[in-house]
Tab-separated table of C-alpha atoms in Angstrom:
chain	number	residue	atom	x	y	z
A	27	ILE	CA	92.516	68.398	84.686
A	28	TYR	CA	93.883	71.655	83.329
A	29	TYR	CA	97.606	72.298	83.502
A	30	GLY	CA	100.004	75.002	82.427
A	31	GLY	CA	99.604	78.726	82.166
A	32	TYR	CA	98.847	80.835	85.203
A	33	THR	CA	97.401	77.904	87.169
A	34	GLY	CA	100.595	75.802	87.047
A	35	PRO	CA	101.834	76.728	90.547
A	36	PHE	CA	98.416	76.024	92.051
A	37	VAL	CA	98.144	72.611	90.386
A	38	THR	CA	101.664	71.790	91.607
A	39	ALA	CA	100.686	72.868	95.120
A	40	ASN	CA	97.912	70.232	95.085
A	41	ILE	CA	100.552	67.497	94.706
A	42	PHE	CA	102.310	68.703	97.846
A	43	LEU	CA	98.960	69.032	99.609
A	44	VAL	CA	98.221	65.351	99.008
A	45	ILE	CA	101.751	64.336	100.110
A	46	CYS	CA	101.373	66.339	103.328
A	47	LEU	CA	97.927	64.831	103.934
A	48	VAL	CA	99.320	61.297	103.646
A	49	VAL	CA	102.254	62.081	105.961
A	50	MET	CA	99.992	63.821	108.480
A	51	THR	CA	97.332	61.114	108.651
A	52	SER	CA	99.912	58.347	108.947
A	53	SER	CA	102.239	59.919	111.518
A	54	TRP	CA	100.244	62.346	113.680
A	55	SER	CA	98.334	61.147	116.708
A	56	GLU	CA	95.233	62.766	118.156
A	57	ASN	CA	95.740	65.335	120.915
A	58	TYR	CA	93.066	64.724	123.544
A	59	GLY	CA	94.381	67.322	125.998
A	60	GLN	CA	95.067	66.865	129.666
A	61	THR	CA	92.049	65.822	131.665
A	62	ALA	CA	93.740	66.505	135.024
A	63	LYS	CA	94.254	70.141	134.061
A	64	GLU	CA	90.658	70.439	132.893
A	65	ALA	CA	89.410	68.977	136.162
A	66	ALA	CA	91.472	71.476	138.158
A	67	MET	CA	90.137	74.359	136.063
A	68	GLU	CA	86.576	73.146	136.524
A	69	GLN	CA	86.985	73.139	140.309
A	70	ASN	CA	88.478	76.631	140.402
A	71	LYS	CA	86.365	78.481	137.823
A	72	GLU	CA	83.056	78.418	136.063
A	73	ARG	CA	83.212	76.977	132.608
A	74	GLY	CA	81.775	78.178	129.364
A	75	PHE	CA	80.341	81.513	128.354
A	76	MET	CA	79.429	82.777	131.819
A	77	GLY	CA	82.932	82.038	133.069
A	78	ALA	CA	84.316	84.217	130.287
A	79	VAL	CA	81.783	86.980	131.039
A	80	ASN	CA	82.727	86.940	134.732
A	81	LEU	CA	86.418	87.110	133.826
A	82	VAL	CA	85.875	90.102	131.513
A	83	LEU	CA	83.783	91.882	134.159
A	84	ALA	CA	86.441	91.248	136.802
A	85	GLN	CA	89.296	92.445	134.563
A	86	PRO	CA	88.231	95.350	132.309
A	87	LEU	CA	91.611	95.354	130.532
A	88	ILE	CA	90.520	92.145	128.782
A	89	PHE	CA	87.449	93.940	127.443
A	90	LEU	CA	89.503	96.934	126.295
A	91	CYS	CA	92.034	94.638	124.622
A	92	GLY	CA	89.176	92.961	122.740
A	93	ILE	CA	87.793	96.329	121.636
A	94	VAL	CA	91.207	97.411	120.296
A	95	CYS	CA	91.585	94.088	118.456
A	96	SER	CA	88.112	94.353	116.945
A	97	LEU	CA	88.515	97.922	115.771
A	98	PHE	CA	92.021	97.574	114.323
A	99	GLU	CA	91.395	94.253	112.632
A	100	SER	CA	88.089	95.468	111.167
A	101	SER	CA	89.912	98.483	109.708
A	102	MET	CA	92.499	96.074	108.341
A	103	PHE	CA	89.833	94.003	106.568
A	104	ILE	CA	88.158	97.134	105.225
A	105	PHE	CA	91.570	98.124	103.850
A	106	VAL	CA	91.966	94.707	102.200
A	107	PHE	CA	88.734	95.142	100.259
A	108	ASN	CA	89.178	98.806	99.362
A	109	TRP	CA	92.810	99.401	98.438
A	110	THR	CA	92.422	98.272	94.825
A	111	PRO	CA	89.422	100.507	93.995
A	112	VAL	CA	91.159	103.497	95.583
A	113	LEU	CA	94.205	103.045	93.342
A	114	MET	CA	92.213	102.435	90.145
A	115	LYS	CA	91.344	105.551	88.158
A	116	PRO	CA	88.751	105.541	85.344
A	117	GLY	CA	90.280	105.788	81.907
A	118	GLU	CA	93.797	104.924	83.102
A	119	PRO	CA	95.548	101.552	82.959
A	120	ASP	CA	95.363	99.424	86.084
A	121	PRO	CA	98.286	99.841	88.461
A	122	PRO	CA	100.715	96.894	88.909
A	123	PHE	CA	98.747	95.151	91.661
A	124	GLY	CA	101.260	92.321	92.038
A	125	HIS	CA	104.141	94.700	92.685
A	126	ILE	CA	102.041	96.774	95.066
A	127	PHE	CA	101.011	93.664	96.996
A	128	ALA	CA	104.642	92.540	97.192
A	129	GLY	CA	105.468	95.978	98.584
A	130	PHE	CA	102.712	95.531	101.180
A	131	MET	CA	104.234	92.251	102.305
A	132	ILE	CA	107.691	93.835	102.562
A	133	MET	CA	106.274	96.676	104.660
A	134	CYS	CA	104.468	94.185	106.885
A	135	MET	CA	107.740	92.330	107.466
A	136	LEU	CA	109.470	95.657	108.126
A	137	GLY	CA	106.866	96.470	110.771
A	138	SER	CA	107.438	93.134	112.475
A	139	ARG	CA	111.180	93.734	112.440
A	140	LEU	CA	110.712	97.257	113.822
A	141	PHE	CA	108.707	95.793	116.702
A	142	SER	CA	111.484	93.354	117.568
A	143	LEU	CA	113.934	96.270	117.677
A	144	ALA	CA	111.639	98.760	119.451
A	145	ILE	CA	110.515	96.417	122.240
A	146	HIS	CA	113.993	96.687	123.791
A	147	TYR	CA	113.677	100.476	124.174
A	148	ILE	CA	109.968	101.343	124.269
A	149	PRO	CA	107.241	99.790	126.455
A	150	ASN	CA	104.779	97.615	124.554
A	151	GLU	CA	101.833	99.855	125.440
A	152	ARG	CA	103.565	102.897	123.945
A	153	ILE	CA	104.425	100.947	120.775
A	154	GLY	CA	100.737	100.071	120.527
A	155	MET	CA	99.658	103.674	121.008
A	156	TYR	CA	102.066	104.925	118.323
A	157	THR	CA	101.054	102.127	115.951
A	158	LEU	CA	97.316	102.746	116.305
A	159	CYS	CA	97.702	106.528	115.946
A	160	LEU	CA	99.869	106.146	112.843
A	161	ALA	CA	97.384	103.671	111.331
A	162	ALA	CA	94.527	106.114	111.993
A	163	LEU	CA	96.500	108.898	110.292
A	164	CYS	CA	97.056	106.643	107.279
A	165	HIS	CA	93.324	106.015	106.957
A	166	ALA	CA	92.515	109.703	107.478
A	167	SER	CA	94.982	110.793	104.798
A	168	ILE	CA	93.003	108.813	102.211
A	169	LEU	CA	89.939	110.929	102.987
A	170	VAL	CA	91.735	114.274	103.153
A	171	VAL	CA	94.242	114.152	100.289
A	172	ASN	CA	93.335	113.309	96.686
A	173	SER	CA	96.675	112.088	95.360
A	174	GLU	CA	97.594	108.589	94.177
A	175	ALA	CA	101.133	109.002	95.543
A	176	VAL	CA	99.826	109.939	98.995
A	177	HIS	CA	97.314	107.092	98.912
A	178	LEU	CA	99.966	104.538	97.991
A	179	THR	CA	102.367	105.863	100.633
A	180	ALA	CA	99.604	105.750	103.259
A	181	PHE	CA	98.814	102.177	102.270
A	182	PHE	CA	102.454	101.152	102.617
A	183	VAL	CA	102.737	102.819	106.029
A	184	PHE	CA	99.476	101.173	107.123
A	185	GLU	CA	100.879	97.765	106.145
A	186	MET	CA	103.928	98.543	108.277
A	187	CYS	CA	101.496	99.277	111.130
A	188	VAL	CA	99.890	95.875	110.524
A	189	GLY	CA	103.336	94.290	110.854
A	190	LEU	CA	103.841	96.152	114.140
A	191	TYR	CA	100.333	95.375	115.379
A	192	PHE	CA	100.401	91.582	115.411
A	193	PRO	CA	103.480	91.031	117.627
A	194	MET	CA	102.492	94.021	119.783
A	195	MET	CA	98.980	92.688	120.343
A	196	GLY	CA	100.240	89.153	120.877
A	197	THR	CA	102.542	90.444	123.606
A	198	MET	CA	99.705	92.541	125.048
A	199	LYS	CA	97.313	89.594	125.139
A	200	GLY	CA	100.002	87.490	126.822
A	201	GLN	CA	100.259	90.108	129.562
A	202	ILE	CA	96.526	90.761	129.996
A	203	VAL	CA	94.621	87.556	129.284
A	204	PRO	CA	95.170	84.787	131.849
């Protein structure tokens, strides 16, 4: 067992992991669901994959919601893998990745907070449209402008869009998906 140095917090986290495992296995019971509800659903609808296909064909908004989720979240994962190489320049010292990541998390929280304020004044669909357009502009600016300051600013704004996206899409799915 190695201890100390940079791995100290992770080793300490393992202690709490084991404590939580013991508490969970000794105090949580299994959730078997409600069989009466499942029986009622089985009588009213087809089950399984074909039931989902029929539902998507009957309500095209579900399909469109899935397309938006797939496209935005794939761009988000592409961003996760590519932001560090974009900010690294050959022959220069590495940027402070920890501080930049902390800034990303702050911007994500800011986006979530902006959603909770904006939802009282702007319809959810319009918030989604503005968020997706702004996120697309952030990605496009990386291709068009060759400046580290612009890249970093675009990344921060994109993270704010991520913070706006999750509550917006959760609300949207609650309205669209039965």
